[in-house]
Short mmCIF file of C-alpha atoms and ligand atoms in Angstrom, two decimals:
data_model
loop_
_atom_site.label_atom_id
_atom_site.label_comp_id
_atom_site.label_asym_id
_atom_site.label_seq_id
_atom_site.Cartn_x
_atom_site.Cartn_y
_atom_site.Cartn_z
CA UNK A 1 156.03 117.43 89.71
CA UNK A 2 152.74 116.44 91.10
CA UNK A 3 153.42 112.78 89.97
CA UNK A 4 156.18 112.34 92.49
CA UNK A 5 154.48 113.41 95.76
CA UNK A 6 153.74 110.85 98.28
CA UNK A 7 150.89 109.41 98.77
CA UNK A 8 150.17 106.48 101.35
CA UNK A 9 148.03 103.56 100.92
CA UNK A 10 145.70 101.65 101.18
CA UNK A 11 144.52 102.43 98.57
CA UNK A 12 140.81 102.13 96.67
CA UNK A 13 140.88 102.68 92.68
CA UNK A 14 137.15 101.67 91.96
CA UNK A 15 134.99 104.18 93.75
CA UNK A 16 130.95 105.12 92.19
CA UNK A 17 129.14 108.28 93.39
CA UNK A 18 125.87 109.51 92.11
CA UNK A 19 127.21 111.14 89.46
CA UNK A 20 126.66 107.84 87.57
CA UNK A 21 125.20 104.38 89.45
CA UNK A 22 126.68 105.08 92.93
CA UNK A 23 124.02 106.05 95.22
CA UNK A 24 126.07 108.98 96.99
CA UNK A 25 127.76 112.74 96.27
CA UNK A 26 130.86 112.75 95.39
CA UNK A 27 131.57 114.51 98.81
CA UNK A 28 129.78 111.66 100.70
CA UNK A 29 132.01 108.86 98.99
CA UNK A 30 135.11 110.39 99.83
CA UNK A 31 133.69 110.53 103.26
CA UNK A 32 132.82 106.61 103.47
CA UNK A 33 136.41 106.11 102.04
CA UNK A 34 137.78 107.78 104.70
CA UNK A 35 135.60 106.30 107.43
CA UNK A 36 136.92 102.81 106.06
CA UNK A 37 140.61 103.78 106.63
CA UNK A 38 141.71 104.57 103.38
CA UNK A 39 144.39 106.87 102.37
CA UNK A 40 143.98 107.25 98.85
CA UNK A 41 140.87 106.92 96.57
CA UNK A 42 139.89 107.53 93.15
CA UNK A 43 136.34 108.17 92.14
CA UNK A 44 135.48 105.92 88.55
CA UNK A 45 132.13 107.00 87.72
CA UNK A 46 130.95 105.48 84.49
CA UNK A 47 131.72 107.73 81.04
CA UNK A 48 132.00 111.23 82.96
CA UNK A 49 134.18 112.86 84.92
CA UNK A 50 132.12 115.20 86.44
CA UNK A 51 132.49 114.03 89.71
CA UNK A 52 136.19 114.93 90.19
CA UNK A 53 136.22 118.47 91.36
CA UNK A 54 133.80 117.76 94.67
CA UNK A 55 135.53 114.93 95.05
CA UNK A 56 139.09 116.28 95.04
CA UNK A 57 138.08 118.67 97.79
CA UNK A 58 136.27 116.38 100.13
CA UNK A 59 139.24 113.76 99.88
CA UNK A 60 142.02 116.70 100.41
CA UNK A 61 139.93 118.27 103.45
CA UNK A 62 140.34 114.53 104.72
CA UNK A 63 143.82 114.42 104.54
CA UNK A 64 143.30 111.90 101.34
CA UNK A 65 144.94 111.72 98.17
CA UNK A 66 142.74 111.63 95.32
CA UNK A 67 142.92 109.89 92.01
CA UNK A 68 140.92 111.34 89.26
CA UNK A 69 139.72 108.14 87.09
CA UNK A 70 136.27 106.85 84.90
CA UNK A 71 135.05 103.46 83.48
CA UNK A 72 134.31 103.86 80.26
CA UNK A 73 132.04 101.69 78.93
CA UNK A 74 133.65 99.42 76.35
CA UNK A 75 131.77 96.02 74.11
CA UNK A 76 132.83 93.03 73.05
CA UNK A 77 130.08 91.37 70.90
CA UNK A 78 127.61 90.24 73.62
CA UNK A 79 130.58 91.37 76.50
CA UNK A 80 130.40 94.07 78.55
CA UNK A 81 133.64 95.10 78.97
CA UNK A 82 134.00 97.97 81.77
CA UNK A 83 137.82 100.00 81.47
CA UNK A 84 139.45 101.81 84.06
CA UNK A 85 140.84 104.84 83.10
CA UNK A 86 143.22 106.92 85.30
CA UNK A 87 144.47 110.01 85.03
CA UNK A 88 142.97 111.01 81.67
CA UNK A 89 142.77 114.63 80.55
CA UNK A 90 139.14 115.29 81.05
CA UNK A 91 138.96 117.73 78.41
CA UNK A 92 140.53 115.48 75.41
CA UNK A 93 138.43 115.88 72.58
CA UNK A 94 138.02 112.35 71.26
CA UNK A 95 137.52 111.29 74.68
CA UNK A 96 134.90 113.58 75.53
CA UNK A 97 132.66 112.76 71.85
CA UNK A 98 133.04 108.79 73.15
CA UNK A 99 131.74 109.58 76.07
CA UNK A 100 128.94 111.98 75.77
CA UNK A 101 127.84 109.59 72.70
CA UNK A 102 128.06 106.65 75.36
CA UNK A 103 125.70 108.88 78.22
CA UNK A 104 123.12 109.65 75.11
CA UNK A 105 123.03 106.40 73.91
CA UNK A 106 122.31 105.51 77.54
CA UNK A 107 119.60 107.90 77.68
CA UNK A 108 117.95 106.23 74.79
CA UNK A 109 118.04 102.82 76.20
CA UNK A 110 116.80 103.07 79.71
CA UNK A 111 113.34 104.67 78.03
CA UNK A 112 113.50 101.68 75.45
CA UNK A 113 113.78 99.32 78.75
CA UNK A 114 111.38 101.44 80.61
CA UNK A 115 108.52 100.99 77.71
CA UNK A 116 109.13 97.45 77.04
CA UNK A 117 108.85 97.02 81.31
CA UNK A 118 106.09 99.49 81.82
CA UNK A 119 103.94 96.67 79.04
CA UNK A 120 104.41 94.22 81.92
CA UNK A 121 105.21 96.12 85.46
CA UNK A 122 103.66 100.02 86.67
CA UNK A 123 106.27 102.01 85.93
CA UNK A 124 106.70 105.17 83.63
CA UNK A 125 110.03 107.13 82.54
CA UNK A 126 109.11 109.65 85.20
CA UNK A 127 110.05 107.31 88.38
CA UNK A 128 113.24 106.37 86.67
CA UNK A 129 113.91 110.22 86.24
CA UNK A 130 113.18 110.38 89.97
CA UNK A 131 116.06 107.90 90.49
CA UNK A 132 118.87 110.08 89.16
CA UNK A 133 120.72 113.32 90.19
CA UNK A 134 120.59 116.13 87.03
CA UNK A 135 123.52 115.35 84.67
CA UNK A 136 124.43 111.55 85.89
CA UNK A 137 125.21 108.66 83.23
CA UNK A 138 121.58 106.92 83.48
CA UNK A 139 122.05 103.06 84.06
CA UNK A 140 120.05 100.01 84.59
CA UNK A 141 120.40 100.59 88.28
CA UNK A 142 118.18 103.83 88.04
CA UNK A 143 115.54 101.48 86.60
CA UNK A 144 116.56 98.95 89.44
CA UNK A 145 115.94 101.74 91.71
CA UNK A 146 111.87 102.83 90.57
CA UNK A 147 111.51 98.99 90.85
CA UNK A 148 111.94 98.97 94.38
CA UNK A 149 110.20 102.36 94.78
CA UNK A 150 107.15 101.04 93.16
CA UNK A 151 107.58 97.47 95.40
CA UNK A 152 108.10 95.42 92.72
CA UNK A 153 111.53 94.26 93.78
CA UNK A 154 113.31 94.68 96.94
CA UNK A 155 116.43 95.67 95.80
CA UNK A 156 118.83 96.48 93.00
CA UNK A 157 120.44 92.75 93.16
CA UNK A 158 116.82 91.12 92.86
CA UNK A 159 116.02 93.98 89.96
CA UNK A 160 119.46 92.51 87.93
CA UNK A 161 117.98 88.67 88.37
CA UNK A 162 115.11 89.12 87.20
CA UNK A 163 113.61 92.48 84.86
CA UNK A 164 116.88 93.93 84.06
CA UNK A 165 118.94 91.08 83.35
CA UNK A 166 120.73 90.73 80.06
CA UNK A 167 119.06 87.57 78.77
CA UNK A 168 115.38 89.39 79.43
CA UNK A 169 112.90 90.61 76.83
CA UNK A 170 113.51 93.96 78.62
CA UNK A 171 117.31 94.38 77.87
CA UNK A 172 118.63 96.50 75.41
CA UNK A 173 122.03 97.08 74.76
CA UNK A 174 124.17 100.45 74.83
CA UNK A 175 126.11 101.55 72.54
CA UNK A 176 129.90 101.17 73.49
CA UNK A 177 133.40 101.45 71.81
CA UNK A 178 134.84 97.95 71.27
CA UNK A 179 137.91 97.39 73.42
CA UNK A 180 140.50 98.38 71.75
CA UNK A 181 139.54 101.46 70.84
CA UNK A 182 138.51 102.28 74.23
CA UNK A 183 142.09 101.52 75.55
CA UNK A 184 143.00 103.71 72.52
CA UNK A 185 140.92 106.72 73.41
CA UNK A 186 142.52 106.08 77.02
CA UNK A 187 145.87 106.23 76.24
CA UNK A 188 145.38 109.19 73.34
CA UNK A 189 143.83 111.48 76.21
CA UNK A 190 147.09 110.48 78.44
CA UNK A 191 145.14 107.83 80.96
CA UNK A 192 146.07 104.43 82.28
CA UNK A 193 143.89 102.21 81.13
CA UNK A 194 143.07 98.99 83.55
CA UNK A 195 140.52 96.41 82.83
CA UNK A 196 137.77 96.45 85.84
CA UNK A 197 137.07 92.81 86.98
CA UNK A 198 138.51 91.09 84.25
CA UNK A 199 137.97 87.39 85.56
CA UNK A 200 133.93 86.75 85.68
CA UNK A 201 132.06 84.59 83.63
CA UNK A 202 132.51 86.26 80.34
CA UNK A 203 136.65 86.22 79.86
CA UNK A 204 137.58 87.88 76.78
CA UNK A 205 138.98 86.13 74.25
CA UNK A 206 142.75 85.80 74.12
CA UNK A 207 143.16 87.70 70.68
CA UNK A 208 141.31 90.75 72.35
CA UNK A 209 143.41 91.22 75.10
CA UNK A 210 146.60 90.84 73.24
CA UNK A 211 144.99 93.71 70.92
CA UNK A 212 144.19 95.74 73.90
CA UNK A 213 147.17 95.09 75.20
CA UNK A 214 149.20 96.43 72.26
CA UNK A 215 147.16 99.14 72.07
CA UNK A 216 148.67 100.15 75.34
CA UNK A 217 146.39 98.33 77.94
CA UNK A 218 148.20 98.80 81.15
CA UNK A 219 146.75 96.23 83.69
CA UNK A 220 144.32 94.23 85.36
CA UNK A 221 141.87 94.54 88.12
CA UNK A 222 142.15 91.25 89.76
CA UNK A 223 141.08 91.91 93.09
CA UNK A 224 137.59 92.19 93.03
CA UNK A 225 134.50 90.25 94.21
CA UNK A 226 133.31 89.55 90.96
CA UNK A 227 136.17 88.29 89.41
CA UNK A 228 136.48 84.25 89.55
CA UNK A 229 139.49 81.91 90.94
CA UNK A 230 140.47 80.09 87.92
CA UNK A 231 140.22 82.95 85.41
CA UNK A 232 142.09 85.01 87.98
CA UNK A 233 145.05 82.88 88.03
CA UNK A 234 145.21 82.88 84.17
CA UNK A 235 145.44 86.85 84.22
CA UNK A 236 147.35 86.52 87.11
CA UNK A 237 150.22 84.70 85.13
CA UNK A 238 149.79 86.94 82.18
CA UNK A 239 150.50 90.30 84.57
CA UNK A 240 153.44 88.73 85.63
CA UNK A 241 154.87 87.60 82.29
CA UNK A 242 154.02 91.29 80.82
CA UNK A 243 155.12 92.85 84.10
CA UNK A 244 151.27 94.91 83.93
CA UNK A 245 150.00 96.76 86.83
CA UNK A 246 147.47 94.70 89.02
CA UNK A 247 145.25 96.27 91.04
CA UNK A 248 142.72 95.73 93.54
CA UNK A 249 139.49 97.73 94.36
CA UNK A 250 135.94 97.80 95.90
CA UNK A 251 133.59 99.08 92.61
CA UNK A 252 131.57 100.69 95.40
CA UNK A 253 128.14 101.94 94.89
CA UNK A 254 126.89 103.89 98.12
CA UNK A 255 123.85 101.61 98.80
CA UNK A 256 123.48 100.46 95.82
CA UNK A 257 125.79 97.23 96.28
CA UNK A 258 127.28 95.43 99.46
CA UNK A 259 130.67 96.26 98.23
CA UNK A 260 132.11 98.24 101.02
CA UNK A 261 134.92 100.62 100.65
CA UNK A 262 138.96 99.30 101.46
CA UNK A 263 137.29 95.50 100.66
CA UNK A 264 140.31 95.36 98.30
CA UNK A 265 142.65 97.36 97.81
CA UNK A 266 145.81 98.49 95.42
CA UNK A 267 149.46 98.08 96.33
CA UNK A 268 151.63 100.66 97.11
CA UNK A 269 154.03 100.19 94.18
CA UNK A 270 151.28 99.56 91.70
CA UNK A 271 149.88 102.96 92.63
CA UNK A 272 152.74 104.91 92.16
CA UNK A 273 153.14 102.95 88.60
CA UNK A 274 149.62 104.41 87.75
CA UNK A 275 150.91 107.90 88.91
CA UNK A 276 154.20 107.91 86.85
CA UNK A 277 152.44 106.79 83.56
CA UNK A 278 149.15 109.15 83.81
CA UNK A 279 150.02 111.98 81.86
CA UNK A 280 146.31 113.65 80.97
CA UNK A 281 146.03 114.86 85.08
CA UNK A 282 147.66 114.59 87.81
CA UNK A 283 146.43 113.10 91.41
CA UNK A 284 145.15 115.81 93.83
CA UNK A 285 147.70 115.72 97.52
CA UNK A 286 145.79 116.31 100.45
P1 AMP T 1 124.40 99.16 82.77
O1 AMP T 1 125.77 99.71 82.52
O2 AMP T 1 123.37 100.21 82.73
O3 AMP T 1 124.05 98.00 81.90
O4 AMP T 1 124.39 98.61 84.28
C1 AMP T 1 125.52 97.99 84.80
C2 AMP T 1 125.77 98.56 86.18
O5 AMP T 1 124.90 97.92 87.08
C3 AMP T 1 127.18 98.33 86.69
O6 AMP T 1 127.69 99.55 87.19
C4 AMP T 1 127.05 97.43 87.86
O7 AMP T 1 127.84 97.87 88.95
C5 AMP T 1 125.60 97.51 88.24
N1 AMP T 1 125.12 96.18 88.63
C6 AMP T 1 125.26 95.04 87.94
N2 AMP T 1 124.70 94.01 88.61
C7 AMP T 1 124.23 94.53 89.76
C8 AMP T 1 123.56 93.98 90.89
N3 AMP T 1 123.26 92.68 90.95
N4 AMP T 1 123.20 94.80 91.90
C9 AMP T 1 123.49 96.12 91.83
N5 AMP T 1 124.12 96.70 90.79
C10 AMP T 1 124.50 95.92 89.78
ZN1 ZN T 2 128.09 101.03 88.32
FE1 FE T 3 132.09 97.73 86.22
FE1 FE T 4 132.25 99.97 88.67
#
C-alpha cells in the first residue's frame, strides 16, 4: 500500500501555486520547495485540485514526496475559516459541487469588488483577468495584483490594508460552506481535514470546534506566522488532550507573500498520521 511507503521530512503541508492565489506553476513551487530543502510537500491551492498532476511530477523528478491536499474555503458568520484537506478523492461528487459553487461564487465577487473599486480607483475587470492563469480560483489577491499593475499600491500586503480589506466599502463576501460541513464534505470524500492557522485574531468559538471536531476534524495548523501566542497555546492544549494531529506549514504564495517555503514545517510522525487516515488518494513517492 502506497500509505506505508517512506517518506522523509521536513516536511511543508501548506503550499499555493497559480492555480489559485500563489503566484507560480505548480512545477515552479515544487521547485522552490526543493531549493528550500524540503523532502516532502503538498500543494493546497484554494477549492481545486487542479494543480496536483504537474505537481506530482515535478516533486517526484526531484526526488520529493508529494501530498495531494486543498483549502477549502469554509465561513463562520463574519469568519473566514480556511480547511486543510489532505488526501481527498478529487473526483467525490459532493466535494466537487462545493467547490466549483465556491470558484463561481468567487467569480461573481471579484467583478462586484472590481465595480464598486473601479467608482473610486482606474481599474476595469479586464486587468484583474490579466492577473490570473485560465481556470484558477479568482481571489482578492488577483485584484491586489491589477492594483499594483496600475500603481495604485505597491504590493499585495498594502492592497489587503487598505482597498481590499474586509471592513472596506469594497469587500464582498464569498459564498462558503460553514465549518462543519466543510469538515464533513472532507471526511465524506476520504480527506484529513486540518484547520489552516487556527490561532489569529478571529478564534472560533468553542462550540464550533467541538462540532467540527465531532464531525471528524482531524487537527490543527499551529505553526504558522499568522497564528498568535496565546490562542496557540489554547489549541495547543486542546491537540494534546484530543491527541489531534498538529502541523506546521509555510501557506506559501510564490511572490505573492514573504512566506518562504520550509519556514515551518510538519513532524515526521504527524505526517505519517495524515498518510494512514487519507483514504480518498494516496501521496505520490518520488
Ligand atoms: P480571498 O479568499 O479572496 O478573500 O483572499 C484571501 C487570500 O488572500 C488568502 O489566500 C490569503 O493568503 C491572501 N492574503 C490575505 N492577506 C494578504 C496579504 N496581506 N498579502 C498577501 N496576500 C494576502
Ligand atoms: Zn491564498
Ligand atoms: Fe488560508
Ligand atoms: Fe493558504
Amino acid at each position: 500500500m502506497p500509505q506505508h511507503r517512506r517518506f522523509e521530512g521536513p516536511t511543508d503541508l501548506h503550499l499555493h501555486s497559480s492555480h489559485s492565489d500563489g503566484t507560480e506553476p505548480p512545477a515552479e513551487v515544487m521547485a522552490a520547495a526543493h531549493r528550500h530543502g524540503l523532502h516532502t510537500a503538498a500543494l493546497t491551492d484554494h477549492d481545486t485540485t487542479s494543480g496536483w498532476a504537474e505537481a506530482a511530477e515535478a516533486a517526484t523528478s526531484l526526488g520529493m514526496t508529494f501530498v495531494p491536499g486543498m483549502e477549502l474555503s469554509a465561513r463562520h458568520r463574519w469568519r473566514s475559516v480556511h480547511l486543510l484537506a489532505y488526501l481527498v478523492d478529487p473526483d467525490d461528487a459532493d466535494l466537487r459541487a462545493m467547490t466549483d459553487r465556491i470558484r463561481s461564487s468567487r467569480l461573481d465577487r471579484a467583478q462586484i469588488m472590481a465595480e464598486r473599486i473601479s467608482h473610486d480607483y482606474d481599474i476595469a475587470w479586464d486587468d484583474i483577468v490579466a492577473q490570473t492563469t485560465d481556470g484558477a480560483t479568482v481571489g482578492r489577491p488577483h485584484i491586489a495584483d491589477a492594483l499594483v499593475a496600475r500603481g495604485i499600491v505597491v504590493d499585495r500586503t498594502e492592497a489587503f490594508a487598505s482597498i481590499l480589506h474586509p471592513a472596506g466599502d469594497y469587500y464582498v463576501a464569498l459564498y462558503a460552506p460553514d465549518p462543519v460541513t466543510a469538515v464533513e464534505l472532507v471526511v465524506g470524500a476520504g480527506g484529513v481535514p486540518i484547520v489552516a492557522h487556527p490561532a489569529g485574531r478571529a478564534l472560533l468559538p468553542d462550540s464550533v470546534l467541538t462540532a467540527m471536531l465531532d464531525a471528524g476534524l482531524a487537527g490543527f495548523e499551529l505553526h504558522h506566522r499568522e497564528n498568535l501566542p496565546e490562542p496557540t497555546a489554547l489549541l495547543a492544549e486542546l491537540a494534546a488532550e484530543r491527541d489531534l494531529i498538529v502541523t506546521g506549514s509555510s501557506d506559501y504564495h510564490g511572490l505573492g507573500k514573504p512566506n518562504m517555503p520550509g519556514e515551518n514545517t510538519t513532524a515526521d510522525d504527524m505526517v505519517a498520521r495524515i498518510f494512514a487516515l487519507g483514504r480518498g488518494t494516496a501521496p505520490v513517492f518520488p
